[in-house]
Structure formats: C-alpha cells, structure tokens
XYZ file of C-alpha atoms in Angstrom:
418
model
C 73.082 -61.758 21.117
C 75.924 -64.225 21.865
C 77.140 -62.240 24.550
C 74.279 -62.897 26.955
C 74.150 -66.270 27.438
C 77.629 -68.501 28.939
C 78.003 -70.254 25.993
C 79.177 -67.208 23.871
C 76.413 -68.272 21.781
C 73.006 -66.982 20.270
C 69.771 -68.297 22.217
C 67.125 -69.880 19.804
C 64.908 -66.984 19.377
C 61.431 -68.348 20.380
C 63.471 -68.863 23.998
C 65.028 -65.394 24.259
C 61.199 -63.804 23.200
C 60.162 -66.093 26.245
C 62.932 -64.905 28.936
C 62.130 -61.224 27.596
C 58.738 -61.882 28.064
C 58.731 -63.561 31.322
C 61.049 -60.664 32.844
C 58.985 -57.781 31.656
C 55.691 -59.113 32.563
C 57.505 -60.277 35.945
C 56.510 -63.472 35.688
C 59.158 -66.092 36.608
C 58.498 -68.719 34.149
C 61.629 -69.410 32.006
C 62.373 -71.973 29.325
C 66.157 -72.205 30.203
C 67.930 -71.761 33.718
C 68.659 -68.087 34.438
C 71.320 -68.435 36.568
C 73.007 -71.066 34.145
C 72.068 -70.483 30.715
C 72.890 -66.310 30.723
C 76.255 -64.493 31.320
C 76.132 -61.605 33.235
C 75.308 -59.302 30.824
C 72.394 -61.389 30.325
C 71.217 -61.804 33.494
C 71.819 -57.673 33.841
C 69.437 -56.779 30.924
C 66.641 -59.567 32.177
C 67.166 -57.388 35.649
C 66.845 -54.355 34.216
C 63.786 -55.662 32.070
C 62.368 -56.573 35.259
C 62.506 -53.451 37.287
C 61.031 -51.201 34.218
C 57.951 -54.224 33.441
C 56.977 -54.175 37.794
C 57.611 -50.338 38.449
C 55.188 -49.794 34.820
C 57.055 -47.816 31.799
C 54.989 -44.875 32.836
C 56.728 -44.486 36.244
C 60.016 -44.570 34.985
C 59.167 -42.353 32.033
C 57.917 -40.144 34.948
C 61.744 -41.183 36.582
C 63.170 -39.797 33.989
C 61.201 -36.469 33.209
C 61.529 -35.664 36.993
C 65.243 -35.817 36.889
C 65.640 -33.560 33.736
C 62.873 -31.354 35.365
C 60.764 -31.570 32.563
C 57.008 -30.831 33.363
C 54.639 -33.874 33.460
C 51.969 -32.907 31.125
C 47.849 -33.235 31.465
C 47.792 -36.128 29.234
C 51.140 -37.792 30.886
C 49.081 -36.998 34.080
C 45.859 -39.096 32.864
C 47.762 -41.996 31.744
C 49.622 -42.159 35.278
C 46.233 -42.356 36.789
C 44.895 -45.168 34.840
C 48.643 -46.984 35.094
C 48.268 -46.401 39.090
C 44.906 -47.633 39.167
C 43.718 -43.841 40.662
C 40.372 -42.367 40.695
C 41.579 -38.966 40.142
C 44.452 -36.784 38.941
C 45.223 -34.821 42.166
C 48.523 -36.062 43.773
C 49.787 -38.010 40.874
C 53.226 -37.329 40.580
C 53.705 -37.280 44.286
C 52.378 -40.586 44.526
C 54.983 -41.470 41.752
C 57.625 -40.035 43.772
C 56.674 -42.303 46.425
C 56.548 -45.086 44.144
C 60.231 -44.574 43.258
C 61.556 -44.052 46.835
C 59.199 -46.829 48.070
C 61.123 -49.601 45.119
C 64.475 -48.203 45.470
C 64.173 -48.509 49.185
C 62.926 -51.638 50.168
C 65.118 -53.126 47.301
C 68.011 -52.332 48.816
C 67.083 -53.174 51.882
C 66.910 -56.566 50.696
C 69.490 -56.408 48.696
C 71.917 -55.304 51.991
C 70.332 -58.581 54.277
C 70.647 -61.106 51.441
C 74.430 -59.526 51.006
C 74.790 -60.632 54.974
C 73.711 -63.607 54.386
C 75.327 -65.094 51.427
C 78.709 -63.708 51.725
C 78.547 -66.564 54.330
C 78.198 -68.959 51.450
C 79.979 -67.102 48.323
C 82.942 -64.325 47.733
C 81.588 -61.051 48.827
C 81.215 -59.579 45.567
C 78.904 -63.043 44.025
C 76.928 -62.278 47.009
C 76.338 -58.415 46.169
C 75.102 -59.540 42.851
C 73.226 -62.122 44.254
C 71.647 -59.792 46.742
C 70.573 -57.088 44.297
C 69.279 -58.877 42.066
C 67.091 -61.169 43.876
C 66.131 -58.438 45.725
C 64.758 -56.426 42.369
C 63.213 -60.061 41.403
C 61.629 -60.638 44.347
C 60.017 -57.364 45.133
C 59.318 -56.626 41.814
C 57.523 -60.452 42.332
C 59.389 -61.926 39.060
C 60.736 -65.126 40.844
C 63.916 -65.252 38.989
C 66.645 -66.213 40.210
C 70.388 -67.823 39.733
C 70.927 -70.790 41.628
C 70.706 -72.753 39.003
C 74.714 -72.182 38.214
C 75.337 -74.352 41.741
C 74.309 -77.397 39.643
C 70.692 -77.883 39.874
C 68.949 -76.247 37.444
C 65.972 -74.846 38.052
C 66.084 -75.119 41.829
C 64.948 -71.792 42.807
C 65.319 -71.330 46.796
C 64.917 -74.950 47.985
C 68.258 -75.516 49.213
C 66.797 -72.567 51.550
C 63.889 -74.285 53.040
C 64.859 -73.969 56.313
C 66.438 -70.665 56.091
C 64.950 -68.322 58.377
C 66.847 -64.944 57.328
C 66.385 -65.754 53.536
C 63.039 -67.075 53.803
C 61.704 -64.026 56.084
C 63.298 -61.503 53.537
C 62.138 -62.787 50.746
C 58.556 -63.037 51.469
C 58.871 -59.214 52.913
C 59.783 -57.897 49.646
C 57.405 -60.495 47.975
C 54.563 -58.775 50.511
C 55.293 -55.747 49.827
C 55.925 -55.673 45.713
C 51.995 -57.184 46.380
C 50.474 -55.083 48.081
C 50.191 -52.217 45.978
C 52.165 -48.990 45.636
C 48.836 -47.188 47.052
C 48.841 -48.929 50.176
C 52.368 -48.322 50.858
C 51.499 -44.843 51.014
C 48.985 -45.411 52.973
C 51.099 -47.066 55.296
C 54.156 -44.506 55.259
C 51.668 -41.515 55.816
C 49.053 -43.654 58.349
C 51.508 -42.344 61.227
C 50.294 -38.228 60.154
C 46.776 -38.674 59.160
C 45.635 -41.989 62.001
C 43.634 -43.429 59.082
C 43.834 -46.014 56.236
C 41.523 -45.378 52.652
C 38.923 -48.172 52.262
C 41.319 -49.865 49.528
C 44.132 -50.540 51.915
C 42.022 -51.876 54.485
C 40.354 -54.517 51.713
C 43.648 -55.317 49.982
C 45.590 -55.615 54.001
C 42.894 -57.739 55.415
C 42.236 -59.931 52.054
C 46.164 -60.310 52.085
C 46.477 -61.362 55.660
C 43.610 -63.483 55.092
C 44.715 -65.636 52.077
C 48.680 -65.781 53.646
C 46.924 -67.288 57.053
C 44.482 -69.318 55.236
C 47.313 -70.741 52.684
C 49.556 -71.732 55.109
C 47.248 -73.802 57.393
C 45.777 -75.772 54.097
C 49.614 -76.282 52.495
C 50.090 -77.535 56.498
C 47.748 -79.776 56.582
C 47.764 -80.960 53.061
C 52.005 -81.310 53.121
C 52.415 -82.064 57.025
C 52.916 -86.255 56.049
C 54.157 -85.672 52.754
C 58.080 -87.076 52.814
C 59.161 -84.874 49.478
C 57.781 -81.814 50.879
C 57.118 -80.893 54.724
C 56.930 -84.201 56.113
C 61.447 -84.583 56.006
C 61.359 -81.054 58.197
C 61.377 -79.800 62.060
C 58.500 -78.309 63.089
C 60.235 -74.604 63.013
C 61.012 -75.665 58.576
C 57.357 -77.064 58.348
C 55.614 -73.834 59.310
C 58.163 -71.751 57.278
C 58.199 -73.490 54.369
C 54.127 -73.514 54.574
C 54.151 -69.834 55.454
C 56.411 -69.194 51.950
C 54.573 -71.665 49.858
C 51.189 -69.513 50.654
C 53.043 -66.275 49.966
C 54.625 -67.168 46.943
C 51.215 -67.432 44.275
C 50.806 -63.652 45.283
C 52.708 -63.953 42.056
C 56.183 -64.055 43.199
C 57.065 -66.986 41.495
C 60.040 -68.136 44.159
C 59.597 -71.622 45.654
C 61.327 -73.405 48.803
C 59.849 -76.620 47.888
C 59.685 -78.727 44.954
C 56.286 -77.951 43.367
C 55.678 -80.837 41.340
C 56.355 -83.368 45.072
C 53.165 -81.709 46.026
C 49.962 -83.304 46.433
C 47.554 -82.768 43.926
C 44.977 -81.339 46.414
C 47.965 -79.142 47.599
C 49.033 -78.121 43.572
C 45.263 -77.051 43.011
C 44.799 -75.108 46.040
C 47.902 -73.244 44.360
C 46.110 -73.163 41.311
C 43.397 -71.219 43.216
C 45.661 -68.643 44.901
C 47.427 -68.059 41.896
C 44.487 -67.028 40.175
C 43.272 -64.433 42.954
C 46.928 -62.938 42.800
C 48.235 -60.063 44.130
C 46.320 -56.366 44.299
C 45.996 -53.234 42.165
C 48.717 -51.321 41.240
C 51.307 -53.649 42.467
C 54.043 -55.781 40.605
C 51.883 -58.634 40.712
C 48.961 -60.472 38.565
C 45.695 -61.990 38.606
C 42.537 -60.616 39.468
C 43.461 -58.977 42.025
C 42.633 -59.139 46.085
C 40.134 -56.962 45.924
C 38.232 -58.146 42.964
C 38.007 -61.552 45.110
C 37.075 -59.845 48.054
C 34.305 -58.179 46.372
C 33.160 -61.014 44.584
C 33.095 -62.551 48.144
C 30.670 -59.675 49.918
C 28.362 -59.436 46.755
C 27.731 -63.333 47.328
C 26.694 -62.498 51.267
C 25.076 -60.210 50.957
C 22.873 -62.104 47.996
C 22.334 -64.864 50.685
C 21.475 -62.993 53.477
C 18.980 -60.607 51.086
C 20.581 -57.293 51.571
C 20.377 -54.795 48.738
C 23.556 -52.943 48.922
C 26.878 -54.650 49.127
C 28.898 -53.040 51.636
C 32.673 -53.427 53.103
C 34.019 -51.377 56.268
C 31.310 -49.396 56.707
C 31.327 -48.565 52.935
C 28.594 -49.202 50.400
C 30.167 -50.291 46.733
C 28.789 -48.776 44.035
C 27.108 -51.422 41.550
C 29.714 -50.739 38.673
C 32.389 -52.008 41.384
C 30.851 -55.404 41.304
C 29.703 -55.211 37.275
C 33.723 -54.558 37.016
C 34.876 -57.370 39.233
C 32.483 -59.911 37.696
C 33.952 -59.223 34.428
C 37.220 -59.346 35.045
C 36.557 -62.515 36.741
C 35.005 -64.080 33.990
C 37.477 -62.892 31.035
C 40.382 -64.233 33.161
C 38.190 -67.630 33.504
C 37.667 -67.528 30.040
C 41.053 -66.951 29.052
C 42.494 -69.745 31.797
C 40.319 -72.312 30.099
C 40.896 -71.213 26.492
C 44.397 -71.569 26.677
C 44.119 -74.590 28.831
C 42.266 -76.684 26.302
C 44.553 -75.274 23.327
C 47.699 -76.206 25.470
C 46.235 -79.937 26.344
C 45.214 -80.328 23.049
C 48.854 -79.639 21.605
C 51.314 -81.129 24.235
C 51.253 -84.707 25.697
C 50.978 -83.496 29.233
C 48.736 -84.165 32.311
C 46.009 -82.204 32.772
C 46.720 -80.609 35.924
C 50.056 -79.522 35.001
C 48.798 -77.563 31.709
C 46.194 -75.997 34.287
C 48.563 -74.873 36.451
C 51.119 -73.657 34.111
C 48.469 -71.407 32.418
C 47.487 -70.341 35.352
C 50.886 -69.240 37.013
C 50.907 -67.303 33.352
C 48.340 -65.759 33.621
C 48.429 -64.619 37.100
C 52.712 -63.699 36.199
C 53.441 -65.898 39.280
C 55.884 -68.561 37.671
C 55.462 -71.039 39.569
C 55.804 -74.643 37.391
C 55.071 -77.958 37.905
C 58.528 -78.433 35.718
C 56.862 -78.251 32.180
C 57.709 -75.321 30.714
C 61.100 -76.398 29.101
C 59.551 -78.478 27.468
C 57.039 -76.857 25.494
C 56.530 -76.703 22.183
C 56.555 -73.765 19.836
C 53.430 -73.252 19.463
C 53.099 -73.960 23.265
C 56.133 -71.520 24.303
C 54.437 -68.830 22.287
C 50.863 -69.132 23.707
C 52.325 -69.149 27.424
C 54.294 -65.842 26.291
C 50.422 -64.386 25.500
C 48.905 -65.745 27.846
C 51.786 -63.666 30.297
C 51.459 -60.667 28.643
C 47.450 -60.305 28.634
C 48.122 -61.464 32.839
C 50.239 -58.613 32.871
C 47.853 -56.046 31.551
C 45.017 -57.442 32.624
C 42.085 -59.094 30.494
C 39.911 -56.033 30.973
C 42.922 -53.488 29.510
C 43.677 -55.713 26.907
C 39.532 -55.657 25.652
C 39.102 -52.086 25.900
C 42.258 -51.795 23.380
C 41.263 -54.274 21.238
C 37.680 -53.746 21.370
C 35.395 -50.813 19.679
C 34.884 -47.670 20.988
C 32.292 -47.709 23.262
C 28.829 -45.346 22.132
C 26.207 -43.599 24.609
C 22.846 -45.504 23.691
C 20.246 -43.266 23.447
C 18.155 -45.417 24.667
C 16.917 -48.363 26.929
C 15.060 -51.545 26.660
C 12.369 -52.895 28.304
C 13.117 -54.581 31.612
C 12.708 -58.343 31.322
C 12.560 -61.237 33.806
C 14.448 -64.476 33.725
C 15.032 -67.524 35.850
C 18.243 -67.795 37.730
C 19.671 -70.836 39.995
C-alpha cells in the first residue's frame, strides 16, 4: 500500500513479499532499507509482523483466547506442544503464560535502556520508537532496524561499535530471544526447585560455548584487520568480537561491516550461522542442541562407547536418528539453493553461500547482496527463509506421506563404512 513506504508510493511487490517474509520468519534480510524505504506505518506493521512470526501464531492465538477467557481446547493443547517443542501436554498453557510475560518483559526492558540511551542522540519521542522497536527486533532476533534514515543505508549498528550500553543490551535480548522460551523457565523457577532439566543445561553450556569460542576466532582472525577490529581500542576490539559471535545466533544485527571481513572470518560465520540458535526460541538453524548431540554421538563413536550420553543422561537413539536428519536436510537444502543461486546471479561464491545460509538459519546477516538479487533470486531466498523458519524436518512431515507401521522387518545386513 502507498502508505507504508516514505515515498507515498506502492513497493514493487516481489520486495514487499520479501520484507513480509523476512519480518515474519524474523530473519533480518531486506531488499530495501527499513529505516529509509518505509513510513511509519510501515515500519509498525513489519514490527508487529515480527513479534507474532518469533512469539509463534499459536502463542498469541493462546494471547488472545486467555484474555477473552475462552478455554484452550485438547487439540489447541497438542498443537502448543509440538509449536513449544514439549514432550508432553501437562503445563502447557502455563508455560505459555510464561512465554508472554517472559517477551513482554525483557522487551521492555530493552526498550526502557535503549530509550536512555538515544534520547542522548535524538528527540525523546524518535528515541521511544527507536527503543521499542529494536528492542521487539532484537529479542525476537529479526535484526531489523532503522538507521538507515541517518544516511547510510543499510548500516545496521556500526556507528555503535564501540558502544558499550547499546552493544551490552542488544546482545542480552539477542541471548535471551535464543535461548529458548523453555530455558527461561527454567531459569525464572531454578531459584524454587535448585535444579535445571537436561535441555537447559545442553542448550546454556552449548551457548556459552559457541559465544566464547566465536569471539576468540573473530579476535584473532579480525585483530590486524584495518576495516574491522584492527582501527579499535582494545576495550571496542573485544566488544565488537564478543557481538560479532553473538549475532549468527540468528539475530541478524551487526557492529561491523560484514563484507570488510576476512574470508576465513565470513566462513567461520557461515558455520555459526548454520548451528543457530535453540529449540523453541525466536531463532533458526539446527539448533544448539542438535550440534551438541551430533558432537557427543561422534565421541563417543571414537572412544567405542555404546550409549551416547550428556550430563549424566543417556540419549535415546531416535535423539541422534532426529538430529542427523535434520542435519542433513538443512545441508541439503544449503547446497541446493546455493548452486541454484550461483547458477542464476553473477556473484562470488562465498557470498551466495553465506547469504543462503543467513536464510536459512533467519539470521540476516549479508555480505551486501541481497538488493541486488534477481527475481527469481529474491523469491528463492524468501523459501529458503520460510523452510529456516519452520524447520526442514516440519516442512517434510507436511509435505511428505503419511507415515505407515510396517508389519514387518528385513534382514539385518552389513556394509563397509569409512
């Protein structure tokens, strides 16, 4: 519609299906500046399409229902599991509940220290706008954001690099929106019950790991590089490492320029961006705990053990089945689209790869391609987002056939591996 975009003008259609895309699979990727391509209005409904695509239709369906006290039904109830990623019905709606204060909470907690910060820089009411709805980008791990109406399009948080209020805030709400709704309850009820499920341990220590991990390699990799870390004090070298390993947990914000990276540094990205965030979160890819179960199977193939255990906790066999194919479709699918994409644009390698992966994982971070797509390329990225989104395994059990009991089982057979 003409009224969402400055101009007073319609957007060409294939880029509005992109920015609706990109918002409700909380990606980040966009095809024109946010900040100064859309009005208000328009930057309103791509906020608002953002909350409902991280929080999951289901939970605000759920919003809604508890408000008019309707009663959540046994179906409704089944379909919240499998949204939340739950193994059982029992505490479903509370943990929706949760969900909803959990959001609303930590949103506008960030919402009320970005205020602080950039009515220093802007009228106070720009910088309430600007502080709600980064905050709902951010945490909901969508990376959009408006600075591109200051001049430089595109620019995301780099004037920022050396912020330490901004930065800090940002990757708390990024950290959070990543973790997983589950382990936020964890957290908020660990002070009661003095103990954390085996899921939040996994997806806290595979998190910590992979944030520690990223920012010594971006470091090292960065530390002499004059576009990136190498112009920066010590104090803006570790921050701006410490946000540049936070940010593939899909948030999609960026302090420095991503395409003045090394290579080595753009692939390690590549990498991270792929692993993602962790079940029932705002984020994509395949998930910490997939990785970190992919990672104990390997051990304990190596060191000959028989049953793959983590904390103290044996994994049941489907676990791993499940993580090795969800690894493999979303290696499949990051190569599919990769060859289609280098095939139809006139663009490096690298920077196909790692715009298909940032897709697919709804991270958004670009190497500075993605304006200039294609069609046909604009339109494959927008798939390639929304099967991230849902997740390669959801999307083949919908479009697969129903799967039958056999009756039956073959013979075992023998065959060489390695």
């Amino acid at each position: 519609m003409p009224f969402a975009s400055r101009q007073g003008v319609p957007t060409p259609f294939v880029d509005a299906v992109f920015t609706a895309t990109t918002a409700t699979c909380v990606t980040g990727l966009v095809t024109v500046d946010t900040g100064l391509h859309y009005s208000v209005a328009g930057q309103l409904i791509i906020m608002t399409l953002v909350q409902l695509g991280g929080l999951g239709f289901m939970t605000m369906a759920t919003l809604f229902a508890l408000v008019l006290r309707k009663r959540i039904s046994l179906r409704e109830r089944l379909i919240l599991q499998e949204a939340m990623n739950q193994t059982s019905m029992e505490g479903i709606v509370r943990l929706i509940r949760k969900v909803l204060l959990f959001s609303l909470s930590i949103e506008l907690v960030g919402a009320v220290l970005f205020t602080i910060r950039w009515s220093y820089d802007m009228p106070i009411g720009k910088a309430v706008y600007f502080g709600i709805f980064h905050a709902v980008s951010f945490f909901n791990n969508a990376g959009l954001d408006l600075f591109g109406q200051f001049g430089v399009p595109f620019a995301s948080l780099t004037q920022y690099v050396d912020d330490p209020l901004i930065n800090l805030v940002s990757m708390m709400l990024i950290i959070t929106g990543g973790i997983g709704f589950v382990v936020l309850s964890d957290l908020f009820d660990f002070r009661s019950i003095r103990k954390l499920s085996l899921h939040s341990k996994v997806v806290l220590s595979m998190t910590g790991f992979l944030i520690i991990f990223g920012t010594v390699i971006v470091f090292i990799f960065e530390f002499t590089n004059s576009k990136t870390l190498g112009s920066l004090d010590w104090s803006g070298k570790i921050l701006a490492s410490f946000f540049q390993s936070v940010t593939p947990r899909t948030a999609g914000a960026n302090t420095l320029d991503m395409s003045s990276l090394r290579q080595a540094t753009q692939f390690f990205t590549i990498i991270l961006m792929f692993i993602g965030a962790s079940p029932g979160s705002t984020g994509g890819g395949i998930k910490t705990t997939t990785f970190a179960t992919l990672v104990v199977a390997v051990i304990a193939m190596i060191r000959g053990r028989e049953d793959i255990v983590l904390f103290r906790f044996r994994l049941a066999r489907e676990r791993i089945f499940k993580a090795l194919t969800i690894t493999l479709m979303s290696l499949v699918l990051v190569i599919v689209v990769t060859m289609v994409l280098s095939t139809i644009e006139d663009m490096a390698f690298l920077k196909v790869l790692f715009e298909t992966t940032s897709a697919f994982g709804t991270v958004g971070l670009t190497l500075g391609i993605t304006p200039q797509l294609s069609t046909a390329g604009k339109i494959i990225i927008c798939f390639t987002m929304f099967a991230g989104r849902l997740g390669p395994l959801t999307l083949a059990y919908a479009l697969g056939p129903r799967a039958e009991k056999e009756l039956y089982r073959h013979p075992e057979g023998k065959i060489i591996i390695g």
